[in-house]
Coordinates of C-alpha atoms in Angstrom, one line a residue:
M1 CA 98.8 91.6 166.5
N2 CA 99.6 92.6 163.0
V3 CA 102.1 95.5 163.2
K4 CA 102.6 97.5 160.2
L5 CA 106.4 98.0 159.5
P6 CA 107.6 101.0 157.6
P7 CA 108.5 100.1 154.0
A8 CA 112.0 101.4 154.3
V9 CA 112.5 98.4 157.1
T10 CA 110.7 95.7 154.9
R11 CA 112.8 97.0 152.1
R12 CA 116.0 96.4 153.8
I13 CA 114.9 93.3 155.5
P14 CA 112.6 91.5 153.1
I15 CA 112.0 88.3 155.5
L16 CA 109.6 90.8 157.4
D17 CA 107.6 91.1 154.3
W18 CA 107.2 87.8 152.8
G19 CA 107.5 86.1 156.3
R20 CA 104.0 87.6 157.5
S21 CA 102.1 85.8 154.9
Y22 CA 104.1 82.5 155.3
D23 CA 101.7 79.6 155.5
R24 CA 101.4 75.7 155.5
N25 CA 101.4 75.2 151.5
A26 CA 104.5 77.5 151.3
F27 CA 106.3 75.5 154.0
T28 CA 105.5 72.1 152.4
N29 CA 106.6 73.4 148.9
D30 CA 109.9 75.0 150.4
S31 CA 110.7 72.0 152.4
L32 CA 110.5 69.7 149.5
A33 CA 112.6 71.9 147.3
A34 CA 115.2 72.0 150.1
V35 CA 115.5 68.4 150.4
I36 CA 116.3 68.2 146.4
V37 CA 118.6 71.2 146.6
T38 CA 120.5 69.8 149.9
I39 CA 121.0 66.4 148.0
M40 CA 122.5 68.0 145.0
L41 CA 124.6 70.5 147.2
I42 CA 126.3 68.1 149.3
P43 CA 128.6 66.7 146.7
Q44 CA 128.9 70.2 144.9
S45 CA 130.0 72.0 148.2
L46 CA 132.7 69.4 148.9
A47 CA 133.9 69.4 145.1
Y48 CA 134.1 73.1 144.9
A49 CA 136.0 73.6 148.1
L50 CA 138.5 71.2 146.7
L51 CA 138.6 73.2 143.6
A52 CA 139.3 76.3 145.4
G53 CA 142.2 74.5 147.0
L54 CA 140.3 74.5 150.4
P55 CA 139.6 71.5 152.8
A56 CA 136.1 69.8 151.8
Q57 CA 134.3 70.8 155.0
M58 CA 134.6 74.5 153.9
G59 CA 132.5 73.9 151.1
I60 CA 129.6 72.9 153.4
Y61 CA 130.4 75.6 156.0
A62 CA 130.1 78.2 153.0
S63 CA 126.6 76.8 152.5
I64 CA 125.0 77.0 155.8
L65 CA 125.0 80.6 157.5
P66 CA 125.6 82.4 154.0
I67 CA 122.3 80.7 152.7
V68 CA 120.3 81.9 156.0
L69 CA 121.7 85.2 155.8
Y70 CA 120.5 85.6 152.2
A71 CA 117.0 84.4 153.3
I72 CA 116.9 87.2 155.5
F73 CA 118.2 90.0 153.4
G74 CA 117.7 88.8 149.7
T75 CA 114.9 89.5 147.5
S76 CA 114.9 86.4 145.3
R77 CA 112.3 83.8 146.1
A78 CA 114.4 81.0 144.2
L79 CA 118.0 81.9 144.2
A80 CA 120.2 79.3 145.8
V81 CA 123.4 80.7 147.5
G82 CA 126.5 78.8 147.8
P83 CA 129.9 78.0 146.3
V84 CA 130.2 78.1 142.7
A85 CA 132.5 76.8 140.1
V86 CA 133.8 80.0 138.7
V87 CA 134.0 81.8 142.0
S88 CA 136.1 78.8 143.3
L89 CA 138.5 78.9 140.6
M90 CA 138.8 82.7 141.2
T91 CA 139.4 82.1 144.9
A92 CA 142.1 79.6 144.0
T93 CA 143.8 81.8 141.8
A94 CA 143.7 85.0 144.3
V95 CA 144.7 83.1 147.3
G96 CA 147.4 81.0 145.5
N97 CA 149.2 84.0 144.9
I98 CA 149.8 84.9 148.5
A99 CA 149.9 81.6 150.2
Q100 CA 150.6 77.8 149.6
T101 CA 147.7 75.7 149.2
G102 CA 146.9 73.6 152.3
T103 CA 148.4 76.0 154.9
P104 CA 146.8 77.8 157.5
E105 CA 147.8 81.0 155.6
Y106 CA 145.7 79.8 152.7
I107 CA 142.7 79.1 154.5
A108 CA 142.8 82.6 156.4
A109 CA 143.4 84.4 153.1
A110 CA 140.0 82.5 151.6
I111 CA 138.1 83.4 154.7
T112 CA 139.6 87.0 154.5
L113 CA 138.7 87.1 150.7
A114 CA 134.9 86.3 151.7
F115 CA 134.9 89.1 154.0
L116 CA 136.2 91.7 151.6
S117 CA 134.0 90.5 149.0
G118 CA 131.1 90.8 151.4
L119 CA 132.1 94.5 152.4
F120 CA 132.3 95.5 148.7
L121 CA 129.1 94.0 147.8
L122 CA 127.3 95.4 151.1
G123 CA 128.8 98.9 150.2
L124 CA 127.5 98.6 146.6
G125 CA 124.1 97.9 147.9
I126 CA 123.8 100.4 150.7
F127 CA 124.9 103.3 148.2
R128 CA 122.9 101.7 145.6
L129 CA 125.7 101.4 143.1
G130 CA 124.6 98.3 141.6
F131 CA 124.7 99.8 138.1
L132 CA 128.4 99.4 138.2
A133 CA 128.0 95.9 137.2
N134 CA 126.6 97.0 133.8
F135 CA 130.2 97.8 132.8
L136 CA 130.5 93.9 132.3
S137 CA 128.7 93.0 129.2
H138 CA 126.8 89.9 128.7
P139 CA 129.1 88.8 125.8
V140 CA 132.1 89.3 128.1
I141 CA 130.6 87.5 130.9
A142 CA 129.6 84.5 128.6
G143 CA 133.1 84.6 127.1
F144 CA 134.7 84.4 130.5
I145 CA 132.5 81.8 131.8
T146 CA 133.0 79.7 129.0
A147 CA 136.9 80.0 129.3
S148 CA 136.8 79.3 132.9
G149 CA 134.5 76.1 132.5
M150 CA 137.4 74.7 130.2
I151 CA 140.1 75.7 132.8
I152 CA 138.2 74.2 135.6
A153 CA 137.4 70.9 133.5
A154 CA 141.1 70.8 132.7
S155 CA 142.2 71.4 136.2
Q156 CA 140.3 68.4 137.5
L157 CA 141.6 65.9 134.8
K158 CA 144.7 65.4 137.3
H159 CA 142.0 64.0 139.8
I160 CA 140.7 61.7 137.1
L161 CA 143.9 60.5 136.0
G162 CA 145.3 60.3 139.6
V163 CA 148.4 62.3 138.5
S164 CA 150.1 65.7 139.9
A165 CA 149.6 68.5 137.7
S166 CA 149.5 72.3 138.1
G167 CA 149.1 75.8 136.4
H168 CA 147.1 79.1 136.3
N169 CA 145.8 78.7 132.8
L170 CA 144.7 76.1 130.2
L171 CA 148.1 75.8 128.5
E172 CA 150.0 75.4 131.9
L173 CA 147.6 72.7 133.0
L174 CA 147.9 70.9 129.5
V175 CA 151.7 70.8 129.6
S176 CA 151.7 69.8 133.1
L177 CA 149.2 67.0 132.4
A178 CA 151.2 65.7 129.5
E179 CA 154.5 65.7 131.6
H180 CA 152.9 63.4 134.3
L181 CA 151.0 61.0 131.9
G182 CA 153.2 58.2 132.6
D183 CA 152.1 58.4 136.4
I184 CA 148.5 57.7 135.7
N185 CA 146.9 55.5 138.5
W186 CA 144.5 53.1 136.6
I187 CA 142.2 52.3 139.2
T188 CA 141.8 56.0 139.9
L189 CA 141.2 56.4 136.2
V190 CA 138.6 53.7 136.1
I191 CA 136.7 55.2 139.2
G192 CA 136.8 58.8 137.4
V193 CA 135.4 57.6 134.0
F194 CA 132.8 55.6 135.7
A195 CA 131.4 58.7 137.8
T196 CA 132.0 61.1 134.9
A197 CA 129.9 59.0 132.4
T198 CA 127.3 57.9 135.2
L199 CA 126.9 61.6 136.1
F200 CA 126.2 62.6 132.5
W201 CA 123.9 60.0 131.9
V202 CA 122.1 60.5 135.1
R203 CA 121.7 64.3 134.1
K204 CA 120.3 63.6 130.8
G205 CA 118.7 59.9 130.8
L206 CA 117.7 58.9 134.0
K207 CA 114.6 61.0 134.4
P208 CA 113.1 59.9 131.0
L209 CA 113.9 56.2 131.8
L210 CA 112.2 56.3 135.2
I211 CA 109.1 58.1 133.6
A212 CA 109.0 55.6 130.9
R213 CA 108.9 52.7 133.7
G214 CA 105.9 54.3 135.2
M215 CA 107.4 56.5 137.9
K216 CA 105.6 59.9 138.3
P217 CA 107.5 62.9 137.0
R218 CA 108.0 64.7 140.2
L219 CA 109.6 61.7 142.1
A220 CA 111.6 60.7 138.9
D221 CA 112.8 64.3 139.1
V222 CA 113.8 63.7 142.7
A223 CA 115.8 60.4 141.9
A224 CA 117.6 62.0 139.0
K225 CA 118.8 65.1 141.3
S226 CA 119.9 62.3 143.7
G227 CA 121.9 60.5 141.2
P228 CA 125.3 62.4 142.0
V229 CA 124.6 61.2 145.8
A230 CA 124.3 57.8 144.6
V231 CA 127.6 57.9 142.6
V232 CA 129.1 59.3 145.6
A233 CA 128.0 56.6 147.8
V234 CA 128.7 53.9 145.4
T235 CA 132.6 55.1 144.8
T236 CA 133.2 55.6 148.7
L237 CA 131.7 51.9 149.4
V238 CA 134.0 50.5 146.8
T239 CA 137.0 52.3 147.9
W240 CA 136.5 51.2 151.4
L241 CA 135.5 47.6 150.9
F242 CA 138.7 47.2 148.8
S243 CA 140.9 49.7 150.5
L244 CA 141.6 51.2 147.4
D245 CA 143.4 54.1 149.2
E246 CA 146.5 51.7 149.5
Y247 CA 146.8 51.3 146.0
G248 CA 147.1 55.1 145.2
V249 CA 143.6 56.3 145.2
R250 CA 143.4 59.6 146.7
T251 CA 140.3 60.2 149.0
V252 CA 139.0 63.1 150.8
G253 CA 140.2 61.8 154.0
A254 CA 139.1 62.9 157.6
V255 CA 136.5 65.8 157.4
P256 CA 135.8 67.4 160.6
Q257 CA 132.4 66.5 162.1
G258 CA 130.4 69.4 164.0
L259 CA 128.9 72.6 163.8
P260 CA 130.7 75.5 161.6
P261 CA 133.6 76.9 163.5
L262 CA 133.7 80.5 164.7
T263 CA 136.5 82.2 162.4
A264 CA 137.5 85.9 161.7
P265 CA 139.2 87.4 158.7
S266 CA 142.7 88.6 159.1
F267 CA 142.9 92.6 159.3
S268 CA 146.6 92.5 157.9
P269 CA 147.0 95.4 155.6
D270 CA 149.3 93.5 153.6
M271 CA 146.8 90.7 153.0
W272 CA 144.1 93.1 152.5
A273 CA 146.1 95.1 149.7
S274 CA 147.0 91.8 147.9
L275 CA 143.1 90.6 148.0
V276 CA 141.2 93.4 147.5
G277 CA 141.4 93.6 143.5
S278 CA 140.4 90.1 143.5
A279 CA 137.7 90.7 146.0
V280 CA 136.2 93.3 143.6
L281 CA 136.3 91.0 140.5
I282 CA 134.7 88.1 142.4
S283 CA 131.9 90.3 143.7
I284 CA 131.0 91.7 140.5
I285 CA 131.2 88.6 138.5
G286 CA 129.3 86.8 141.3
F287 CA 126.7 89.5 141.6
V288 CA 126.1 89.4 137.7
E289 CA 125.6 85.8 137.5
S290 CA 123.4 85.8 140.6
V291 CA 121.3 88.7 139.9
S292 CA 120.9 87.4 136.2
V293 CA 119.5 84.0 137.4
A294 CA 117.5 85.7 140.0
Q295 CA 115.8 88.1 137.4
T296 CA 115.1 85.1 135.0
L297 CA 113.4 83.0 137.6
A298 CA 111.5 85.8 139.1
A299 CA 110.1 87.0 135.7
R300 CA 108.6 83.3 135.4
K301 CA 106.2 84.0 138.3
R302 CA 105.7 87.7 137.6
Q303 CA 107.7 88.5 140.5
R304 CA 110.4 91.4 140.9
I305 CA 113.9 91.7 142.8
D306 CA 115.7 94.6 143.8
P307 CA 119.1 94.4 142.5
D308 CA 120.5 96.8 145.1
Q309 CA 119.0 94.8 147.9
E310 CA 120.3 91.7 146.1
L311 CA 123.8 93.2 146.7
I312 CA 123.1 93.8 150.5
G313 CA 122.0 90.0 150.5
L314 CA 124.9 88.7 149.1
G315 CA 127.3 90.9 150.9
M316 CA 125.6 89.6 154.3
A317 CA 126.0 86.0 153.1
N318 CA 129.8 86.4 152.3
I319 CA 130.4 88.3 155.5
G320 CA 128.5 85.4 157.4
G321 CA 130.7 82.9 155.8
A322 CA 133.9 84.8 156.8
F323 CA 132.9 84.1 160.4
T324 CA 131.9 80.4 159.9
G325 CA 134.7 79.0 158.3
G326 CA 133.5 79.7 154.6
Y327 CA 134.8 81.4 151.4
P328 CA 133.1 83.6 148.9
V329 CA 129.7 82.5 147.6
T330 CA 127.0 83.6 145.1
G331 CA 123.8 82.4 143.5
G332 CA 124.3 79.2 141.5
F333 CA 122.4 78.9 138.2
A334 CA 122.1 75.0 138.2
R335 CA 120.8 75.0 141.9
S336 CA 118.7 77.8 141.6
V337 CA 116.9 76.3 138.6
V338 CA 116.5 73.0 140.7
N339 CA 115.2 74.9 143.5
F340 CA 112.8 76.9 141.4
D341 CA 111.7 73.7 139.5
A342 CA 111.3 71.7 142.8
G343 CA 108.6 74.5 143.9
A344 CA 110.3 76.7 146.2
E345 CA 108.0 79.4 147.1
T346 CA 110.1 81.8 149.4
P347 CA 113.6 82.3 150.4
A348 CA 112.7 80.0 153.6
A349 CA 113.7 77.2 151.1
G350 CA 117.2 78.1 151.3
A351 CA 117.3 78.2 155.1
F352 CA 115.7 74.7 155.2
T353 CA 118.6 73.7 152.8
A354 CA 120.9 75.3 155.3
L355 CA 119.3 73.2 158.0
G356 CA 119.9 69.9 155.9
L357 CA 123.6 70.9 155.2
L358 CA 124.1 71.5 159.1
M359 CA 122.7 67.9 159.7
A360 CA 125.1 66.6 157.0
S361 CA 127.9 68.5 158.7
L362 CA 127.0 67.1 162.2
F363 CA 126.2 63.4 161.3
L364 CA 127.6 62.5 157.8
T365 CA 131.0 63.7 157.5
P366 CA 132.7 60.5 158.7
L367 CA 131.2 58.8 155.9
L368 CA 133.2 60.9 153.5
Y369 CA 136.8 59.8 154.3
Y370 CA 137.0 57.0 151.7
L371 CA 135.1 59.4 149.1
P372 CA 137.6 59.3 146.1
Q373 CA 138.8 62.8 145.0
A374 CA 138.2 61.6 141.3
T375 CA 134.4 61.2 142.2
L376 CA 134.3 64.8 143.3
A377 CA 136.3 65.9 140.3
A378 CA 133.8 64.1 137.9
T379 CA 131.1 66.0 139.7
I380 CA 132.8 69.4 138.7
I381 CA 133.7 68.5 135.2
V382 CA 130.0 67.6 134.8
A383 CA 128.6 70.8 136.3
V384 CA 130.9 73.1 134.3
L385 CA 130.8 71.5 130.8
S386 CA 127.3 72.9 131.0
L387 CA 128.7 76.4 131.2
V388 CA 130.9 76.1 128.2
D389 CA 129.0 77.7 125.1
F390 CA 131.0 78.8 121.9
S391 CA 127.9 79.8 120.2
I392 CA 128.5 83.2 121.6
L393 CA 131.3 83.6 119.2
K394 CA 129.2 82.7 116.3
K395 CA 126.3 85.3 117.4
T396 CA 128.8 88.3 118.1
W397 CA 130.5 87.6 114.8
A398 CA 127.3 87.9 112.8
Y399 CA 125.9 90.8 114.8
S400 CA 128.8 92.9 116.0
R401 CA 132.5 92.6 115.2
A402 CA 133.4 94.8 118.1
D403 CA 131.7 92.5 120.5
F404 CA 133.1 89.4 119.0
A405 CA 136.5 91.0 119.6
A406 CA 135.9 91.4 123.3
V407 CA 134.5 88.0 123.6
S408 CA 137.5 86.6 121.9
A409 CA 139.9 88.5 123.8
T410 CA 138.3 87.7 127.1
I411 CA 138.3 83.9 126.1
L412 CA 141.9 83.9 124.9
A413 CA 143.3 85.9 127.7
T414 CA 141.6 83.6 130.3
L415 CA 142.7 80.5 128.5
L416 CA 146.4 81.6 127.9
I417 CA 147.1 84.0 131.0
G418 CA 144.6 83.5 133.8
V419 CA 141.1 84.2 134.8
E420 CA 141.8 87.7 136.6
I421 CA 143.7 88.9 133.6
G422 CA 140.8 87.4 131.3
V423 CA 137.9 89.4 132.7
T424 CA 139.9 92.3 133.3
A425 CA 141.0 92.3 129.5
G426 CA 137.3 91.9 128.7
V427 CA 136.0 94.7 130.8
A428 CA 138.9 96.9 129.5
L429 CA 138.1 96.2 126.0
S430 CA 134.6 96.5 126.3
I431 CA 134.9 100.2 127.9
L432 CA 137.5 101.0 125.2
I433 CA 135.0 99.8 122.3
H434 CA 132.2 101.8 123.9
L435 CA 134.4 105.1 124.2
Y436 CA 135.7 104.4 120.7
R437 CA 131.9 104.4 119.5
S438 CA 130.7 107.1 121.3
S439 CA 133.7 109.3 120.2
K440 CA 132.5 109.0 116.8
P441 CA 128.7 109.2 116.9
H442 CA 126.7 108.3 114.0
M443 CA 125.8 111.7 112.2
A444 CA 123.5 111.9 109.0
V445 CA 122.7 114.5 106.7
V446 CA 118.9 114.3 106.5
G447 CA 116.2 115.5 104.0
Q448 CA 112.4 115.7 103.9
V449 CA 110.4 112.7 102.9
P450 CA 108.0 114.0 100.1
G451 CA 104.4 114.4 101.2
T452 CA 105.3 114.2 105.0
E453 CA 106.9 116.2 107.8
H454 CA 109.3 113.5 108.3
Y455 CA 113.2 113.9 107.9
R456 CA 115.5 110.9 107.2
N457 CA 119.2 110.0 106.1
V458 CA 119.7 111.0 102.4
L459 CA 121.8 108.0 101.8
R460 CA 118.9 105.4 102.7
H461 CA 115.9 107.3 101.5
E462 CA 114.5 109.3 98.5
V463 CA 114.2 112.8 100.2
I464 CA 114.1 116.4 99.3
T465 CA 116.9 118.6 100.1
D466 CA 117.9 122.3 99.7
D467 CA 121.5 123.5 98.6
R468 CA 121.2 126.3 100.8
I469 CA 120.2 124.3 104.0
L470 CA 122.6 121.5 105.6
T471 CA 120.8 119.4 108.3
V472 CA 122.9 117.3 110.4
R473 CA 121.3 114.7 112.7
V474 CA 123.3 113.5 115.7
D475 CA 122.6 110.2 117.0
E476 CA 124.5 110.5 120.2
S477 CA 124.7 112.7 123.5
L478 CA 127.7 115.3 123.0
Y479 CA 130.4 115.0 125.4
F480 CA 134.4 115.6 125.7
A481 CA 135.1 112.5 123.7
N482 CA 133.2 113.4 120.7
A483 CA 132.9 117.1 120.6
R484 CA 136.0 117.7 118.4
Y485 CA 134.5 115.1 115.8
L486 CA 131.5 116.8 115.6
E487 CA 133.4 120.1 114.9
D488 CA 135.6 118.4 112.3
R489 CA 132.6 116.6 110.4
I490 CA 130.5 119.9 110.2
Y491 CA 133.4 121.8 108.8
D492 CA 134.0 119.5 106.2
M493 CA 130.2 119.5 105.2
V494 CA 130.2 123.2 105.0
A495 CA 133.5 123.3 103.0
Q496 CA 131.7 121.1 100.3
R497 CA 128.7 123.4 99.8
P498 CA 129.6 126.8 98.5
K499 CA 125.6 127.7 98.2
L500 CA 125.1 126.9 102.0
K501 CA 123.4 129.6 103.9
H502 CA 122.1 127.6 106.9
V503 CA 123.5 124.7 109.1
I504 CA 120.8 123.0 111.3
L505 CA 121.9 120.6 114.1
M506 CA 119.1 118.1 114.6
C507 CA 119.2 116.9 118.1
P508 CA 116.4 114.3 118.9
A509 CA 118.9 111.7 120.2
V510 CA 121.0 114.2 122.0
N511 CA 120.1 113.6 126.0
A512 CA 123.0 115.6 127.2
I513 CA 125.8 118.3 126.3
D514 CA 128.7 118.6 128.5
M515 CA 131.0 121.6 129.0
S516 CA 133.4 120.6 126.3
A517 CA 130.6 119.9 123.9
L518 CA 129.2 123.3 124.5
E519 CA 132.5 124.9 123.8
S520 CA 132.6 123.0 120.5
L521 CA 129.1 124.3 119.6
E522 CA 130.3 127.8 120.4
A523 CA 133.2 127.4 118.2
I524 CA 131.0 126.2 115.4
N525 CA 128.8 129.1 116.0
E526 CA 131.6 131.6 115.4
R527 CA 133.1 129.8 112.6
L528 CA 129.9 129.6 110.7
K529 CA 129.1 133.3 111.5
S530 CA 132.5 134.3 110.0
L531 CA 131.6 132.4 106.9
G532 CA 128.4 134.2 106.7
V533 CA 126.3 131.0 107.5
Q534 CA 123.7 130.9 110.1
F535 CA 123.9 128.3 112.8
H536 CA 120.3 126.7 113.9
M537 CA 119.3 123.8 116.4
S538 CA 116.1 121.7 116.2
E539 CA 114.3 119.2 118.1
V540 CA 116.4 120.0 121.4
K541 CA 115.2 118.0 124.4
G542 CA 113.7 119.8 127.5
P543 CA 116.7 119.0 129.9
V544 CA 119.4 120.0 127.3
M545 CA 117.5 123.2 126.8
D546 CA 117.4 124.0 130.5
R547 CA 121.2 123.3 131.0
L548 CA 121.9 125.5 127.7
K549 CA 119.8 128.5 129.1
R550 CA 121.9 128.7 132.0
C551 CA 124.8 130.1 130.2
D552 CA 124.9 132.8 127.4
F553 CA 125.1 130.5 124.5
F554 CA 121.6 131.6 123.0
N555 CA 123.0 135.3 123.5
H556 CA 125.5 134.5 120.9
L557 CA 123.7 131.9 118.8
N558 CA 123.5 133.5 115.1
G559 CA 120.7 131.5 114.3
K560 CA 117.5 130.0 116.0
V561 CA 116.3 127.2 117.8
F562 CA 113.2 125.4 116.5
L563 CA 110.7 122.9 118.1
S564 CA 110.8 120.8 115.0
Q565 CA 112.7 120.1 112.1
H566 CA 109.9 120.7 109.7
Q567 CA 109.3 124.1 111.1
A568 CA 112.9 125.1 110.8
V569 CA 112.7 124.3 107.1
R570 CA 109.6 126.1 106.6
S571 CA 110.9 129.1 108.4
L572 CA 114.2 129.3 106.5
T573 CA 112.7 128.6 103.0
D574 CA 109.4 129.9 101.7
G575 CA 107.2 129.5 104.7
P576 CA 106.3 132.1 107.3
D577 CA 108.9 133.4 109.5
E578 CA 107.7 131.9 112.7
T579 CA 109.1 132.7 115.9
P580 CA 111.0 129.7 117.3
Q581 CA 110.1 127.7 120.1
A582 CA 112.1 125.7 122.8
A583 CA 111.6 122.0 123.1

């Protein structure tokens, strides 16, 4: 029996909506996409866990239940959830501040971080507060990801070289690497260079080569996506055959075999206090990255996602990871694109991917003992270098110097101080720039374009003006930060015009007037009245008029409110004395 569920239920649990129309064709497409993504995700999950300073198996654990929960609660048909490079780096930074890498306390802190991140995302989704992520501008995010990609790549050079190195920013990492150059393990270096070069070639050159040799494009794509697994298999086999671990080649070592364990986050107030700020940053960065990918992929198939429900999906995924030995996850760009290109029809593709990773956890982990850490480092380097994009500096320099300053500050702070300080600096500077801009709104003296009823900036157009009338157009809502600026500008303009009889405040772009701005308008009205100048308003929007009518502002206004600027000019010059109308 086909039971019609209330929209509120299907909106909160999307699988109840798309699951009812699931068919054999969708199952086939989702299964194939899952195979491809699973092949890609196995080495990535291991690598990102090591990047986070965690045991390799935690990368796989973080890719099982979280994916299933997102498939139930998420709205994107193609988003592939799991560990990603930037969030892994932020996890290492946050957890490294309170515990030593490799200790039980470190692992517990990572699990707790996932739980806190999940709670924060879930709360934002339930209360529909996804708009808060808009405070992270795209240029700041692009700058942060670029700088983070450089730090991640630099942090993996120690595994490529087979040396010990540490640091929380690029400068510290490079200095530490330079100090240990004399300790290079040349066998490890050969493995690392081979793996890196091969992975770069596989990413760009293998698919065209296979197609040129006559292989079908779909099969060639699968083979190319399997390249990282082949590199893992080859380097692991060589390390085992020649016992390279006895010559200083560091391997992953023993990886527990079996189902993800049942774990629980810490409820220590001290740990929560230490991690909550990092959890908020990780949540917002992860959500912005995830929802931008999800929206892009959905648009290609004329589908839509619900950002607030995405918050719930990602929140549940992180909470699920915290109880199954995982750490913070989000939607990954590369694997989501692969999932989409492979033909994923529904979120069930993610659930099938989780099943594949579960099989890997049950049966393949013993084979990973001799996997060189240099191979995983190469996997990370190849993945993150695609995130590095300095073109954002050129674009912002050409378009907006303020955005350029925000991007530059984000990149420099991230590279020289650390990831959390970097993104915080970028967000703070973006907000300060916005406040500065809105505190000095664009204001233009306007005049009439000859032969029309249009009024334009006197500095940009040939217009008709009248010495007795000053019309000032304000292109910003009026609030406490710019109210005094409006007063000062109008007083200065009035002082320069001895013949002035009327001031018209033209308000087509004013969407709101707060209490501080209202007091400034009252002050302007009284000041002009004392000078024998009438104060008028034109083209005031309906919602603004409604609010102004709630007080006695119009009872004291020594001028009028006009529906249009042209009506105001006609009424105040030689036109008929029309009754003003409210917008």
